[in-house]
Amino acid sequence: MAIQKFNDLLENSEDPVERIIHENRCMKVSLIGFGSGMMLREKKVTNPTKLTVLSGSVKYFEADRKILLTQYDEFEIPVDVRHYILADEQSICLLTQDRLNQNN
């Protein structure tokens, strides 16, 4: 999916837009786009996952911890920990998930 098409989807959405851009048996890579103030609902990951901010800034929340991530910051999301993400401004993030080391 072209980045411009992804941006067009985001402009017309009230919720974060998530699209898989690569997937195989070893890994899954997704783009997540946020408008200012959008929240990616609370969830937990079951395998090693890295969040990379490509543009904008987001806050990562879990229990008693809040982390501000800005352009080019990377963050390893802990496995089996409830968390959510809130965008401070229009942002695009890359989510990379390892499928070889699943904790299922």
GROMACS .gro file of N, CA and C in nm:
model
  312
    1MET      N    1   0.085  -0.117   0.000
    1MET     CA    2   0.000   0.000   0.000
    1MET      C    3   0.089   0.123   0.000
    2ALA      N    4   0.060   0.214  -0.089
    2ALA     CA    5   0.139   0.338  -0.098
    2ALA      C    6   0.113   0.424   0.025
    3ILE      N    7   0.217   0.495   0.068
    3ILE     CA    8   0.205   0.582   0.186
    3ILE      C    9   0.099   0.689   0.164
    4GLN      N   10   0.087   0.745   0.044
    4GLN     CA   11  -0.014   0.848   0.020
    4GLN      C   12  -0.155   0.792   0.040
    5LYS      N   13  -0.179   0.671  -0.009
    5LYS     CA   14  -0.310   0.608   0.009
    5LYS      C   15  -0.337   0.587   0.158
    6PHE      N   16  -0.236   0.547   0.232
    6PHE     CA   17  -0.249   0.529   0.377
    6PHE      C   18  -0.285   0.662   0.443
    7ASN      N   19  -0.218   0.770   0.404
    7ASN     CA   20  -0.248   0.903   0.460
    7ASN      C   21  -0.390   0.945   0.427
    8ASP      N   22  -0.438   0.914   0.307
    8ASP     CA   23  -0.575   0.946   0.269
    8ASP      C   24  -0.675   0.872   0.357
    9LEU      N   25  -0.649   0.745   0.385
    9LEU     CA   26  -0.735   0.668   0.475
    9LEU      C   27  -0.739   0.732   0.614
   10LEU      N   28  -0.624   0.774   0.661
   10LEU     CA   29  -0.614   0.835   0.794
   10LEU      C   30  -0.692   0.965   0.801
   11GLU      N   31  -0.684   1.047   0.698
   11GLU     CA   32  -0.755   1.175   0.696
   11GLU      C   33  -0.905   1.157   0.712
   12ASN      N   34  -0.959   1.046   0.664
   12ASN     CA   35  -1.103   1.023   0.666
   12ASN      C   36  -1.147   0.930   0.778
   13SER      N   37  -1.063   0.907   0.878
   13SER     CA   38  -1.094   0.813   0.984
   13SER      C   39  -1.104   0.883   1.120
   14GLU      N   40  -1.191   0.831   1.205
   14GLU     CA   41  -1.202   0.881   1.342
   14GLU      C   42  -1.122   0.794   1.438
   15ASP      N   43  -1.069   0.684   1.389
   15ASP     CA   44  -0.992   0.589   1.469
   15ASP      C   45  -0.856   0.567   1.404
   16PRO      N   46  -0.760   0.516   1.481
   16PRO     CA   47  -0.630   0.483   1.420
   16PRO      C   48  -0.650   0.387   1.303
   17VAL      N   49  -0.562   0.400   1.204
   17VAL     CA   50  -0.566   0.314   1.086
   17VAL      C   51  -0.445   0.221   1.093
   18GLU      N   52  -0.470   0.092   1.085
   18GLU     CA   53  -0.361  -0.006   1.091
   18GLU      C   54  -0.368  -0.093   0.966
   19ARG      N   55  -0.254  -0.106   0.898
   19ARG     CA   56  -0.246  -0.188   0.778
   19ARG      C   57  -0.119  -0.272   0.783
   20ILE      N   58  -0.134  -0.400   0.752
   20ILE     CA   59  -0.018  -0.490   0.743
   20ILE      C   60   0.054  -0.459   0.612
   21ILE      N   61   0.186  -0.435   0.622
   21ILE     CA   62   0.263  -0.408   0.500
   21ILE      C   63   0.356  -0.524   0.463
   22HIS      N   64   0.379  -0.615   0.558
   22HIS     CA   65   0.459  -0.735   0.529
   22HIS      C   66   0.423  -0.840   0.633
   23GLU      N   67   0.411  -0.966   0.586
   23GLU     CA   68   0.379  -1.074   0.679
   23GLU      C   69   0.431  -1.205   0.624
   24ASN      N   70   0.497  -1.281   0.711
   24ASN     CA   71   0.537  -1.418   0.676
   24ASN      C   72   0.540  -1.499   0.804
   25ARG      N   73   0.590  -1.620   0.799
   25ARG     CA   74   0.586  -1.705   0.919
   25ARG      C   75   0.677  -1.654   1.031
   26CYS      N   76   0.774  -1.569   0.998
   26CYS     CA   77   0.871  -1.520   1.096
   26CYS      C   78   0.832  -1.387   1.160
   27MET      N   79   0.760  -1.302   1.083
   27MET     CA   80   0.733  -1.168   1.135
   27MET      C   81   0.611  -1.106   1.068
   28LYS      N   82   0.560  -1.003   1.134
   28LYS     CA   83   0.451  -0.923   1.079
   28LYS      C   84   0.488  -0.777   1.102
   29VAL      N   85   0.474  -0.695   0.996
   29VAL     CA   86   0.506  -0.553   1.004
   29VAL      C   87   0.381  -0.475   0.963
   30SER      N   88   0.341  -0.381   1.049
   30SER     CA   89   0.222  -0.300   1.024
   30SER      C   90   0.254  -0.152   1.035
   31LEU      N   91   0.181  -0.071   0.957
   31LEU     CA   92   0.182   0.074   0.974
   31LEU      C   93   0.059   0.109   1.056
   32ILE      N   94   0.076   0.199   1.153
   32ILE     CA   95  -0.036   0.248   1.231
   32ILE      C   96  -0.034   0.400   1.220
   33GLY      N   97  -0.145   0.456   1.174
   33GLY     CA   98  -0.157   0.601   1.162
   33GLY      C   99  -0.255   0.655   1.264
   34PHE      N  100  -0.220   0.767   1.323
   34PHE     CA  101  -0.304   0.831   1.424
   34PHE      C  102  -0.330   0.976   1.386
   35GLY      N  103  -0.451   1.024   1.409
   35GLY     CA  104  -0.476   1.167   1.410
   35GLY      C  105  -0.450   1.215   1.551
   36SER      N  106  -0.437   1.344   1.569
   36SER     CA  107  -0.412   1.400   1.702
   36SER      C  108  -0.522   1.357   1.799
   37GLY      N  109  -0.482   1.304   1.913
   37GLY     CA  110  -0.577   1.262   2.016
   37GLY      C  111  -0.634   1.122   1.999
   38MET      N  112  -0.600   1.054   1.890
   38MET     CA  113  -0.651   0.917   1.870
   38MET      C  114  -0.580   0.820   1.962
   39MET      N  115  -0.655   0.716   2.004
   39MET     CA  116  -0.600   0.616   2.095
   39MET      C  117  -0.612   0.477   2.034
   40LEU      N  118  -0.503   0.401   2.042
   40LEU     CA  119  -0.506   0.260   2.006
   40LEU      C  120  -0.547   0.186   2.132
   41ARG      N  121  -0.659   0.118   2.128
   41ARG     CA  122  -0.720   0.058   2.247
   41ARG      C  123  -0.624  -0.032   2.326
   42GLU      N  124  -0.660  -0.049   2.451
   42GLU     CA  125  -0.577  -0.131   2.540
   42GLU      C  126  -0.572  -0.275   2.491
   43LYS      N  127  -0.451  -0.330   2.496
   43LYS     CA  128  -0.429  -0.469   2.454
   43LYS      C  129  -0.299  -0.518   2.516
   44LYS      N  130  -0.265  -0.641   2.490
   44LYS     CA  131  -0.132  -0.691   2.524
   44LYS      C  132  -0.082  -0.776   2.409
   45VAL      N  133   0.048  -0.777   2.391
   45VAL     CA  134   0.108  -0.857   2.284
   45VAL      C  135   0.153  -0.990   2.342
   46THR      N  136   0.152  -1.092   2.259
   46THR     CA  137   0.190  -1.226   2.305
   46THR      C  138   0.325  -1.270   2.252
   47ASN      N  139   0.390  -1.182   2.175
   47ASN     CA  140   0.523  -1.213   2.123
   47ASN      C  141   0.605  -1.084   2.115
   48PRO      N  142   0.736  -1.093   2.104
   48PRO     CA  143   0.820  -0.972   2.101
   48PRO      C  144   0.774  -0.874   1.993
   49THR      N  145   0.759  -0.748   2.033
   49THR     CA  146   0.705  -0.644   1.945
   49THR      C  147   0.780  -0.514   1.965
   50LYS      N  148   0.813  -0.448   1.854
   50LYS     CA  149   0.881  -0.319   1.861
   50LYS      C  150   0.794  -0.213   1.795
   51LEU      N  151   0.779  -0.099   1.863
   51LEU     CA  152   0.707   0.016   1.809
   51LEU      C  153   0.811   0.120   1.769
   52THR      N  154   0.806   0.167   1.645
   52THR     CA  155   0.896   0.271   1.595
   52THR      C  156   0.812   0.387   1.546
   53VAL      N  157   0.840   0.507   1.594
   53VAL     CA  158   0.767   0.626   1.550
   53VAL      C  159   0.836   0.683   1.427
   54LEU      N  160   0.763   0.684   1.315
   54LEU     CA  161   0.819   0.737   1.191
   54LEU      C  162   0.798   0.888   1.180
   55SER      N  163   0.684   0.935   1.230
   55SER     CA  164   0.656   1.079   1.232
   55SER      C  165   0.559   1.109   1.346
   56GLY      N  166   0.565   1.232   1.395
   56GLY     CA  167   0.476   1.273   1.503
   56GLY      C  168   0.527   1.230   1.639
   57SER      N  169   0.434   1.217   1.735
   57SER     CA  170   0.469   1.172   1.870
   57SER      C  171   0.348   1.103   1.933
   58VAL      N  172   0.378   1.000   2.009
   58VAL     CA  173   0.275   0.923   2.078
   58VAL      C  174   0.319   0.898   2.222
   59LYS      N  175   0.221   0.868   2.307
   59LYS     CA  176   0.251   0.827   2.444
   59LYS      C  177   0.210   0.682   2.459
   60TYR      N  178   0.300   0.604   2.518
   60TYR     CA  179   0.276   0.464   2.549
   60TYR      C  180   0.242   0.456   2.697
   61PHE      N  181   0.131   0.391   2.731
   61PHE     CA  182   0.087   0.379   2.871
   61PHE      C  183   0.076   0.233   2.911
   62GLU      N  184   0.121   0.200   3.030
   62GLU     CA  185   0.098   0.069   3.092
   62GLU      C  186   0.098   0.090   3.243
   63ALA      N  187   0.007   0.031   3.313
   63ALA     CA  188  -0.003   0.041   3.459
   63ALA      C  189   0.039   0.180   3.508
   64ASP      N  190   0.152   0.190   3.576
   64ASP     CA  191   0.199   0.317   3.633
   64ASP      C  192   0.308   0.383   3.549
   65ARG      N  193   0.320   0.345   3.424
   65ARG     CA  194   0.428   0.397   3.341
   65ARG      C  195   0.373   0.468   3.218
   66LYS      N  196   0.431   0.585   3.186
   66LYS     CA  197   0.395   0.660   3.065
   66LYS      C  198   0.526   0.699   2.997
   67ILE      N  199   0.536   0.671   2.866
   67ILE     CA  200   0.659   0.700   2.793
   67ILE      C  201   0.624   0.781   2.668
   68LEU      N  202   0.688   0.897   2.653
   68LEU     CA  203   0.671   0.979   2.534
   68LEU      C  204   0.768   0.930   2.427
   69LEU      N  205   0.716   0.904   2.308
   69LEU     CA  206   0.797   0.859   2.196
   69LEU      C  207   0.779   0.959   2.082
   70THR      N  208   0.890   1.008   2.029
   70THR     CA  209   0.886   1.104   1.920
   70THR      C  210   0.953   1.044   1.797
   71GLN      N  211   0.958   1.120   1.689
   71GLN     CA  212   1.008   1.071   1.562
   71GLN      C  213   1.139   0.994   1.577
   72TYR      N  214   1.140   0.875   1.522
   72TYR     CA  215   1.253   0.781   1.517
   72TYR      C  216   1.280   0.708   1.649
   73ASP      N  217   1.202   0.735   1.753
   73ASP     CA  218   1.217   0.657   1.877
   73ASP      C  219   1.166   0.516   1.854
   74GLU      N  220   1.233   0.421   1.922
   74GLU     CA  221   1.191   0.281   1.918
   74GLU      C  222   1.164   0.236   2.060
   75PHE      N  223   1.066   0.145   2.074
   75PHE     CA  224   1.032   0.096   2.207
   75PHE      C  225   0.992  -0.050   2.197
   76GLU      N  226   1.053  -0.134   2.279
   76GLU     CA  227   1.018  -0.276   2.286
   76GLU      C  228   0.897  -0.290   2.378
   77ILE      N  229   0.785  -0.329   2.323
   77ILE     CA  230   0.663  -0.346   2.404
   77ILE      C  231   0.675  -0.478   2.480
   78PRO      N  232   0.661  -0.473   2.613
   78PRO     CA  233   0.674  -0.596   2.691
   78PRO      C  234   0.563  -0.697   2.659
   79VAL      N  235   0.599  -0.822   2.655
   79VAL     CA  236   0.505  -0.931   2.630
   79VAL      C  237   0.413  -0.947   2.751
   80ASP      N  238   0.284  -0.970   2.723
   80ASP     CA  239   0.182  -0.998   2.824
   80ASP      C  240   0.160  -0.885   2.924
   81VAL      N  241   0.181  -0.761   2.881
   81VAL     CA  242   0.156  -0.644   2.966
   81VAL      C  243   0.049  -0.559   2.898
   82ARG      N  244  -0.059  -0.530   2.970
   82ARG     CA  245  -0.165  -0.446   2.914
   82ARG      C  246  -0.112  -0.305   2.892
   83HIS      N  247  -0.143  -0.249   2.774
   83HIS     CA  248  -0.094  -0.115   2.739
   83HIS      C  249  -0.188  -0.051   2.639
   84TYR      N  250  -0.175   0.079   2.622
   84TYR     CA  251  -0.244   0.149   2.514
   84TYR      C  252  -0.157   0.262   2.466
   85ILE      N  253  -0.190   0.318   2.350
   85ILE     CA  254  -0.109   0.423   2.287
   85ILE      C  255  -0.201   0.540   2.251
   86LEU      N  256  -0.156   0.660   2.285
   86LEU     CA  257  -0.232   0.783   2.259
   86LEU      C  258  -0.144   0.878   2.178
   87ALA      N  259  -0.199   0.932   2.069
   87ALA     CA  260  -0.122   1.023   1.982
   87ALA      C  261  -0.134   1.166   2.031
   88ASP      N  262  -0.020   1.233   2.045
   88ASP     CA  263  -0.016   1.375   2.080
   88ASP      C  264  -0.046   1.462   1.958
   89GLU      N  265  -0.015   1.409   1.841
   89GLU     CA  266  -0.033   1.481   1.714
   89GLU      C  267  -0.046   1.376   1.605
   90GLN      N  268  -0.073   1.419   1.483
   90GLN     CA  269  -0.080   1.322   1.374
   90GLN      C  270   0.052   1.247   1.368
   91SER      N  271   0.043   1.115   1.369
   91SER     CA  272   0.163   1.031   1.380
   91SER      C  273   0.149   0.905   1.296
   92ILE      N  274   0.264   0.856   1.250
   92ILE     CA  275   0.269   0.727   1.182
   92ILE      C  276   0.376   0.642   1.251
   93CYS      N  277   0.336   0.520   1.286
   93CYS     CA  278   0.426   0.429   1.356
   93CYS      C  279   0.438   0.298   1.280
   94LEU      N  280   0.549   0.232   1.302
   94LEU     CA  281   0.575   0.100   1.246
   94LEU      C  282   0.573   0.001   1.362
   95LEU      N  283   0.499  -0.106   1.348
   95LEU     CA  284   0.491  -0.209   1.450
   95LEU      C  285   0.550  -0.337   1.392
   96THR      N  286   0.656  -0.388   1.452
   96THR     CA  287   0.723  -0.509   1.404
   96THR      C  288   0.707  -0.618   1.508
   97GLN      N  289   0.646  -0.731   1.467
   97GLN     CA  290   0.618  -0.840   1.560
   97GLN      C  291   0.692  -0.966   1.517
   98ASP      N  292   0.767  -1.024   1.611
   98ASP     CA  293   0.840  -1.147   1.591
   98ASP      C  294   0.745  -1.264   1.607
   99ARG      N  295   0.738  -1.352   1.509
   99ARG     CA  296   0.650  -1.467   1.519
   99ARG      C  297   0.723  -1.596   1.553
  100LEU      N  298   0.855  -1.595   1.552
  100LEU     CA  299   0.930  -1.716   1.583
  100LEU      C  300   0.936  -1.745   1.732
  101ASN      N  301   0.926  -1.641   1.815
  101ASN     CA  302   0.938  -1.658   1.960
  101ASN      C  303   0.806  -1.634   2.030
  102GLN      N  304   0.699  -1.687   1.976
  102GLN     CA  305   0.567  -1.666   2.034
  102GLN      C  306   0.557  -1.733   2.170
  103ASN      N  307   0.484  -1.669   2.259
  103ASN     CA  308   0.461  -1.725   2.394
  103ASN      C  309   0.320  -1.784   2.403
  104ASN      N  310   0.276  -1.854   2.304
  104ASN     CA  311   0.138  -1.909   2.304
  104ASN      C  312   0.135  -2.046   2.362
   0.00000   0.00000   0.00000
